[in-house]
């Protein structure tokens, strides 16, 4: 059963902020979203969604009567009981999280003495909560509760993850604030885990670091499989049947990307280093992940002899399917390295919106897969878009100058591609050659 309707201010209209706002509105709460980008607020007020996330647009439209968008911080909190901070915390040059946007929101709340609670959903270093608590106290907001309520939503399924979570983590030392946040989430089928603020902050960083480690581990196993003739997909399937390990995130490929894993892994490493500890395991995870797309370029170079003047097609640009997010996408490293080797680059992606700058300014963008691979000396599957399963690869083969496919996500059947006349290179699987 849902609790009583509350009034919530959400600071930040990015992936986390908009999903948080839409889902709280869906639960019956009144939500005001504040962002500092005029164009983003203009689009939202016009009924458009500035980002692509499956189901988000529908949820915003269905609950539009309970949603308001503004550029004005004072307006956002005027009638609010709870202020949610969902702003970006990008990495600095040192790898630390840039908290300037978080502190800008805290400063904007200095007169909001009527608030019941300030809640941080942004990913922040452990210890940030105690600093925010001190800042709130100094600003005369000592009676305002504080909590960490980290998000565990994956792009491409963020709405589902919010409404059907594995857990809801509430970090606060104040029982009244814990009860309020629990009430806000009433109607969501997921266990509530209450803990101290520092532990809640660590949960987010540790969870992403562990998932990144699983991805990196199977990529290391894939490299050994390539050297020994083993098949990494069969190895991963068998490992995944062990209930202690599970199959999730054991898919060999070009490495992880996106707005969370790279940033949070580096932030946790930097936080450890700032404390005088060298996080050796995380150092290795980050190093291996940085190498993955570069290994793909080297394997392609070994197969073709040279990449100079070769036409290479990148099939997929976003860091994962189901999103238009290009942040930390392996495709960007691939594109940069291929251009540096002298290759001509073509690309296809149904959703990507890359910046009109290097390396994408030098790449030819095509609306279809077939057009992207026409005349290509090789194609690389970068993002596992389901569209790639629908391609008639046998019919498409004559369009390529050289039927070489590097399946960077192990999503296609190499034997079927071999029968269709392709040389198929995979990650952690044997290369197959054309038959017949």
XYZ file of C-alpha atoms in Angstrom, residues 6-429:
424
model
C 4.485 14.093 -0.389
C 6.047 17.046 -2.163
C 9.547 16.375 -3.489
C 12.169 18.575 -5.159
C 14.585 16.752 -7.455
C 17.787 18.592 -8.368
C 19.160 17.321 -11.664
C 17.264 16.331 -14.803
C 19.713 13.726 -16.087
C 19.273 9.958 -16.152
C 19.008 9.562 -12.393
C 17.057 12.726 -11.696
C 14.385 12.192 -14.337
C 13.920 8.523 -13.489
C 13.680 9.402 -9.786
C 11.157 12.168 -10.496
C 9.032 10.062 -12.850
C 8.909 7.094 -10.489
C 8.090 9.159 -7.402
C 5.320 10.880 -9.381
C 4.097 7.433 -10.430
C 3.889 6.556 -6.717
C 1.578 9.538 -6.222
C 3.995 12.213 -4.988
C 4.168 15.789 -6.303
C 7.587 16.404 -7.837
C 9.360 19.554 -8.993
C 12.488 18.987 -11.086
C 15.141 21.670 -11.172
C 18.036 21.796 -13.629
C 20.502 24.513 -14.634
C 20.307 23.802 -18.382
C 17.587 25.990 -19.967
C 17.227 23.797 -23.056
C 16.636 20.707 -20.967
C 13.896 22.417 -18.951
C 12.368 23.855 -22.133
C 12.121 20.385 -23.663
C 10.571 18.918 -20.526
C 7.987 21.687 -20.292
C 7.156 21.052 -23.964
C 6.524 17.383 -23.222
C 9.784 16.140 -24.733
C 12.403 13.987 -22.993
C 16.033 15.178 -23.420
C 17.464 11.674 -22.914
C 16.495 8.238 -24.149
C 15.539 5.694 -21.534
C 12.946 2.983 -22.271
C 9.631 3.697 -20.556
C 10.707 7.054 -19.148
C 8.813 9.199 -21.643
C 5.598 7.279 -21.072
C 5.944 7.539 -17.291
C 6.564 11.290 -17.441
C 3.558 11.755 -19.715
C 1.248 9.597 -17.585
C 2.107 11.571 -14.448
C 2.488 15.057 -15.933
C -0.116 16.519 -13.560
C 2.204 15.775 -10.636
C 5.391 16.995 -12.343
C 6.793 20.536 -12.628
C 10.065 21.657 -14.229
C 12.014 24.791 -13.367
C 15.377 26.544 -13.512
C 14.726 28.246 -10.189
C 16.063 26.478 -7.085
C 13.889 28.521 -4.749
C 10.786 27.566 -6.723
C 11.782 23.906 -6.631
C 11.917 23.764 -2.840
C 9.206 26.300 -2.019
C 6.591 23.656 -1.189
C 8.886 20.651 -0.916
C 9.225 18.427 2.105
C 12.194 16.489 0.739
C 14.999 17.628 -1.576
C 16.700 14.921 -3.639
C 20.155 15.685 -5.040
C 20.614 13.781 -8.315
C 23.299 15.851 -10.038
C 26.310 14.548 -11.918
C 29.598 13.872 -10.114
C 32.088 13.479 -12.981
C 35.710 12.497 -12.400
C 38.389 15.135 -12.011
C 41.864 14.835 -13.514
C 42.959 13.002 -10.350
C 40.093 10.504 -10.560
C 38.291 12.001 -7.572
C 34.586 12.767 -7.897
C 33.827 16.381 -8.800
C 31.290 17.425 -6.164
C 30.904 21.029 -7.327
C 27.321 20.453 -8.502
C 26.410 18.787 -5.200
C 27.764 21.727 -3.214
C 25.982 24.174 -5.507
C 22.687 22.524 -4.549
C 23.562 22.575 -0.845
C 24.265 26.311 -1.100
C 20.934 26.806 -2.876
C 19.130 25.179 0.058
C 20.475 27.579 2.688
C 17.061 29.224 3.236
C 14.971 26.038 2.981
C 14.481 25.645 6.717
C 11.054 24.108 6.132
C 12.491 20.932 4.557
C 12.098 17.676 6.423
C 15.102 16.065 4.731
C 17.895 16.485 2.191
C 18.738 13.258 0.384
C 21.739 12.559 -1.849
C 21.189 10.051 -4.628
C 24.270 11.134 -6.582
C 27.288 8.854 -6.258
C 29.708 10.518 -3.848
C 32.858 9.489 -1.946
C 32.468 7.976 1.489
C 32.527 10.777 4.027
C 30.661 13.286 1.862
C 27.537 12.902 3.979
C 29.270 14.016 7.161
C 30.568 17.112 5.370
C 27.097 17.908 4.029
C 25.601 17.403 7.497
C 28.096 19.902 8.894
C 27.318 22.385 6.102
C 23.581 22.090 6.730
C 24.106 22.651 10.453
C 26.266 25.712 9.766
C 23.571 27.107 7.448
C 20.970 26.902 10.188
C 19.376 23.688 8.904
C 20.243 21.513 11.905
C 16.642 20.307 12.221
C 16.582 19.163 8.580
C 17.289 15.452 8.276
C 19.984 14.064 5.998
C 20.238 10.727 4.199
C 22.113 8.866 1.500
C 19.786 6.950 -0.829
C 22.065 5.637 -3.605
C 20.625 4.500 -6.920
C 21.206 1.060 -8.408
C 19.521 1.587 -11.774
C 21.097 0.383 -15.000
C 20.680 2.457 -18.137
C 18.268 0.757 -20.499
C 16.174 -0.593 -17.612
C 16.336 2.236 -15.086
C 12.572 2.613 -14.649
C 12.154 -1.111 -13.993
C 15.109 -1.128 -11.600
C 13.661 1.781 -9.606
C 10.167 0.310 -9.298
C 11.321 -3.303 -8.818
C 14.668 -3.016 -7.016
C 16.830 -5.710 -5.473
C 17.081 -3.424 -2.427
C 16.423 0.140 -1.298
C 19.385 1.460 0.663
C 18.673 4.234 3.156
C 21.665 5.623 5.007
C 20.887 7.973 7.888
C 21.476 8.327 11.600
C 18.032 9.864 12.099
C 15.114 7.433 12.663
C 12.550 10.038 11.560
C 14.337 10.572 8.248
C 14.626 6.815 7.727
C 10.898 6.441 8.320
C 10.109 9.301 5.918
C 12.186 7.819 3.103
C 10.687 4.406 3.691
C 7.255 5.983 3.355
C 8.271 7.748 0.127
C 9.063 4.342 -1.387
C 5.785 2.763 -0.267
C 4.311 0.842 -3.188
C 7.690 -0.418 -4.378
C 8.262 -4.137 -3.985
C 11.806 -4.255 -2.659
C 13.502 -4.800 0.713
C 14.634 -1.694 2.586
C 18.165 -1.796 3.987
C 18.740 0.836 6.668
C 22.311 1.708 7.653
C 24.622 4.592 8.542
C 25.425 7.221 5.922
C 29.024 6.135 5.281
C 28.004 2.512 4.677
C 25.296 3.604 2.234
C 27.832 5.701 0.326
C 30.208 2.735 0.194
C 27.528 0.292 -1.003
C 27.150 2.104 -4.326
C 30.882 2.319 -5.014
C 31.551 -1.245 -3.898
C 28.678 -2.721 -5.920
C 29.829 -1.069 -9.138
C 33.447 -2.019 -8.470
C 32.464 -5.668 -8.000
C 30.394 -5.725 -11.201
C 33.274 -4.112 -13.079
C 35.582 -6.761 -11.609
C 33.342 -9.591 -12.884
C 33.398 -8.107 -16.386
C 37.160 -7.688 -16.272
C 37.692 -11.182 -14.883
C 35.836 -12.854 -17.758
C 37.713 -10.675 -20.255
C 40.983 -11.905 -18.778
C 39.722 -15.488 -19.005
C 38.765 -14.762 -22.633
C 42.331 -13.751 -23.416
C 43.606 -17.019 -21.978
C 40.931 -18.902 -23.944
C 42.159 -17.307 -27.163
C 45.670 -18.516 -26.378
C 44.627 -22.054 -25.432
C 41.737 -22.801 -27.774
C 39.033 -22.833 -25.090
C 35.618 -21.223 -25.698
C 34.894 -18.460 -23.182
C 31.124 -18.645 -23.685
C 31.068 -22.312 -22.685
C 33.367 -21.558 -19.764
C 31.152 -18.676 -18.589
C 27.970 -20.737 -18.932
C 29.411 -23.477 -16.744
C 30.776 -21.016 -14.174
C 27.425 -19.268 -14.053
C 25.628 -22.450 -13.053
C 27.400 -22.285 -9.705
C 24.892 -20.607 -7.361
C 27.741 -18.931 -5.538
C 28.892 -17.126 -8.676
C 25.996 -16.613 -11.095
C 26.080 -15.896 -14.824
C 25.384 -12.162 -14.691
C 28.200 -9.916 -15.930
C 30.267 -12.845 -17.184
C 30.035 -11.807 -20.835
C 33.403 -11.314 -22.512
C 33.636 -8.291 -24.751
C 35.234 -4.934 -25.381
C 35.022 -3.801 -21.772
C 32.611 -1.792 -19.677
C 31.662 1.838 -20.244
C 28.899 4.273 -19.405
C 28.456 6.868 -16.706
C 28.911 4.621 -13.656
C 31.456 1.802 -13.789
C 34.460 3.775 -15.127
C 33.770 6.839 -12.995
C 32.927 4.961 -9.811
C 35.870 2.570 -10.126
C 38.286 5.447 -10.528
C 36.615 7.367 -7.696
C 36.906 4.404 -5.323
C 40.545 3.919 -6.312
C 41.260 7.623 -5.783
C 39.459 7.582 -2.438
C 41.572 4.607 -1.347
C 44.772 6.297 -2.547
C 43.867 9.494 -0.705
C 43.615 7.356 2.423
C 47.092 5.943 1.833
C 45.945 2.589 0.447
C 46.769 1.238 -3.016
C 43.727 -0.705 -4.220
C 45.691 -3.303 -6.224
C 42.702 -5.301 -7.449
C 40.904 -2.199 -8.691
C 44.105 -0.966 -10.326
C 44.185 -4.178 -12.353
C 40.472 -3.993 -13.208
C 40.828 -0.485 -14.612
C 44.022 -1.332 -16.515
C 42.520 -4.430 -18.140
C 39.353 -2.584 -19.109
C 41.350 0.233 -20.688
C 43.213 -2.363 -22.739
C 40.201 -4.277 -24.101
C 39.268 -2.085 -27.093
C 42.948 -1.597 -27.901
C 43.405 -5.382 -28.006
C 40.621 -5.556 -30.569
C 42.442 -3.075 -32.794
C 45.679 -5.064 -32.498
C 43.906 -8.318 -33.369
C 42.357 -6.674 -36.405
C 45.736 -5.320 -37.424
C 47.309 -8.762 -37.084
C 44.595 -10.239 -39.314
C 44.722 -7.551 -42.023
C 48.433 -6.825 -41.911
C 47.874 -3.081 -41.808
C 44.972 -0.780 -41.078
C 46.274 2.067 -43.211
C 43.687 2.943 -45.876
C 41.462 0.115 -44.701
C 37.745 0.815 -44.421
C 36.474 -0.322 -41.028
C 32.822 -0.312 -39.935
C 31.812 0.088 -36.311
C 28.435 -1.504 -35.647
C 27.169 0.165 -32.512
C 28.488 3.272 -30.791
C 26.696 3.582 -27.440
C 28.254 1.839 -24.458
C 25.315 -0.595 -24.274
C 22.028 -1.214 -26.118
C 18.828 0.474 -25.001
C 20.424 3.873 -24.423
C 21.799 6.827 -26.382
C 24.605 7.316 -23.847
C 28.085 7.656 -25.321
C 29.916 8.347 -22.064
C 33.052 6.200 -21.712
C 31.882 4.048 -24.631
C 34.515 1.595 -25.947
C 33.549 2.758 -29.442
C 35.282 6.079 -28.818
C 38.599 4.381 -28.042
C 38.158 2.059 -31.021
C 37.386 4.943 -33.358
C 40.336 7.003 -32.124
C 42.778 4.104 -32.443
C 41.542 3.055 -35.888
C 41.864 6.607 -37.204
C 45.332 6.852 -35.664
C 46.282 3.699 -37.605
C 45.200 5.403 -40.831
C 41.881 3.595 -41.327
C 38.746 5.095 -42.847
C 35.845 4.804 -40.454
C 32.151 4.153 -41.010
C 29.634 3.637 -38.246
C 26.042 2.714 -37.467
C 23.951 3.010 -34.318
C 20.180 3.429 -33.972
C 20.342 5.785 -30.980
C 23.801 7.339 -30.550
C 24.166 11.096 -30.522
C 27.933 11.662 -30.467
C 29.434 15.108 -30.202
C 30.499 16.650 -33.486
C 34.149 16.416 -32.508
C 37.041 13.968 -32.661
C 36.899 11.108 -33.352
C 33.325 11.123 -34.665
C 33.746 14.170 -36.890
C 36.044 12.024 -39.051
C 33.642 9.059 -39.278
C 30.913 8.415 -41.839
C 27.561 7.832 -40.108
C 25.097 5.544 -41.926
C 21.400 4.898 -41.196
C 21.559 1.141 -41.855
C 23.936 -1.688 -41.046
C 24.202 -2.682 -44.693
C 25.222 0.809 -45.764
C 27.813 0.969 -42.981
C 29.531 -2.272 -44.024
C 29.391 -1.665 -47.784
C 32.932 -1.599 -49.122
C 34.398 -2.369 -45.690
C 37.556 -4.391 -45.139
C 36.253 -5.374 -41.707
C 33.343 -4.730 -39.381
C 33.403 -4.674 -35.577
C 30.314 -5.388 -33.492
C 30.742 -2.870 -30.683
C 27.273 -2.702 -29.103
C 24.961 -5.721 -28.849
C 21.955 -4.060 -30.468
C 19.276 -6.684 -31.280
C 19.112 -5.286 -34.826
C 22.291 -7.213 -35.575
C 20.436 -10.506 -35.135
C 18.037 -9.481 -37.889
C 20.719 -8.978 -40.555
C 20.819 -11.515 -43.365
C 24.586 -11.866 -43.094
C 24.893 -14.215 -46.065
C 23.121 -11.701 -48.271
C 25.167 -8.836 -46.837
C 28.538 -10.522 -47.408
C 29.029 -9.442 -51.059
C 28.632 -5.788 -50.020
C 31.899 -5.990 -48.058
C 35.243 -5.715 -49.786
C 36.604 -8.255 -47.307
C 34.122 -10.365 -45.263
C 35.857 -10.064 -41.901
C 33.716 -9.618 -38.785
C 35.113 -9.017 -35.317
C 32.266 -9.847 -32.950
C 33.269 -7.742 -29.962
C 30.234 -8.869 -27.943
C 30.068 -12.579 -28.876
C 26.447 -12.142 -29.898
C 26.452 -14.017 -33.222
C 27.082 -17.676 -34.056
C 30.616 -17.920 -35.484
C 29.874 -21.226 -37.222
C 26.864 -19.719 -38.999
C 28.972 -16.761 -40.088
C 31.641 -19.154 -41.318
C 29.064 -20.963 -43.452
C 27.939 -17.563 -44.771
C 31.471 -16.880 -45.989
C 32.909 -14.737 -43.205
C 36.064 -14.846 -41.197
C 34.682 -14.367 -37.696
C 36.885 -13.221 -34.830
C 35.339 -13.308 -31.355
C 36.426 -12.480 -27.821
C 37.690 -15.621 -26.129
C 36.577 -17.938 -28.942
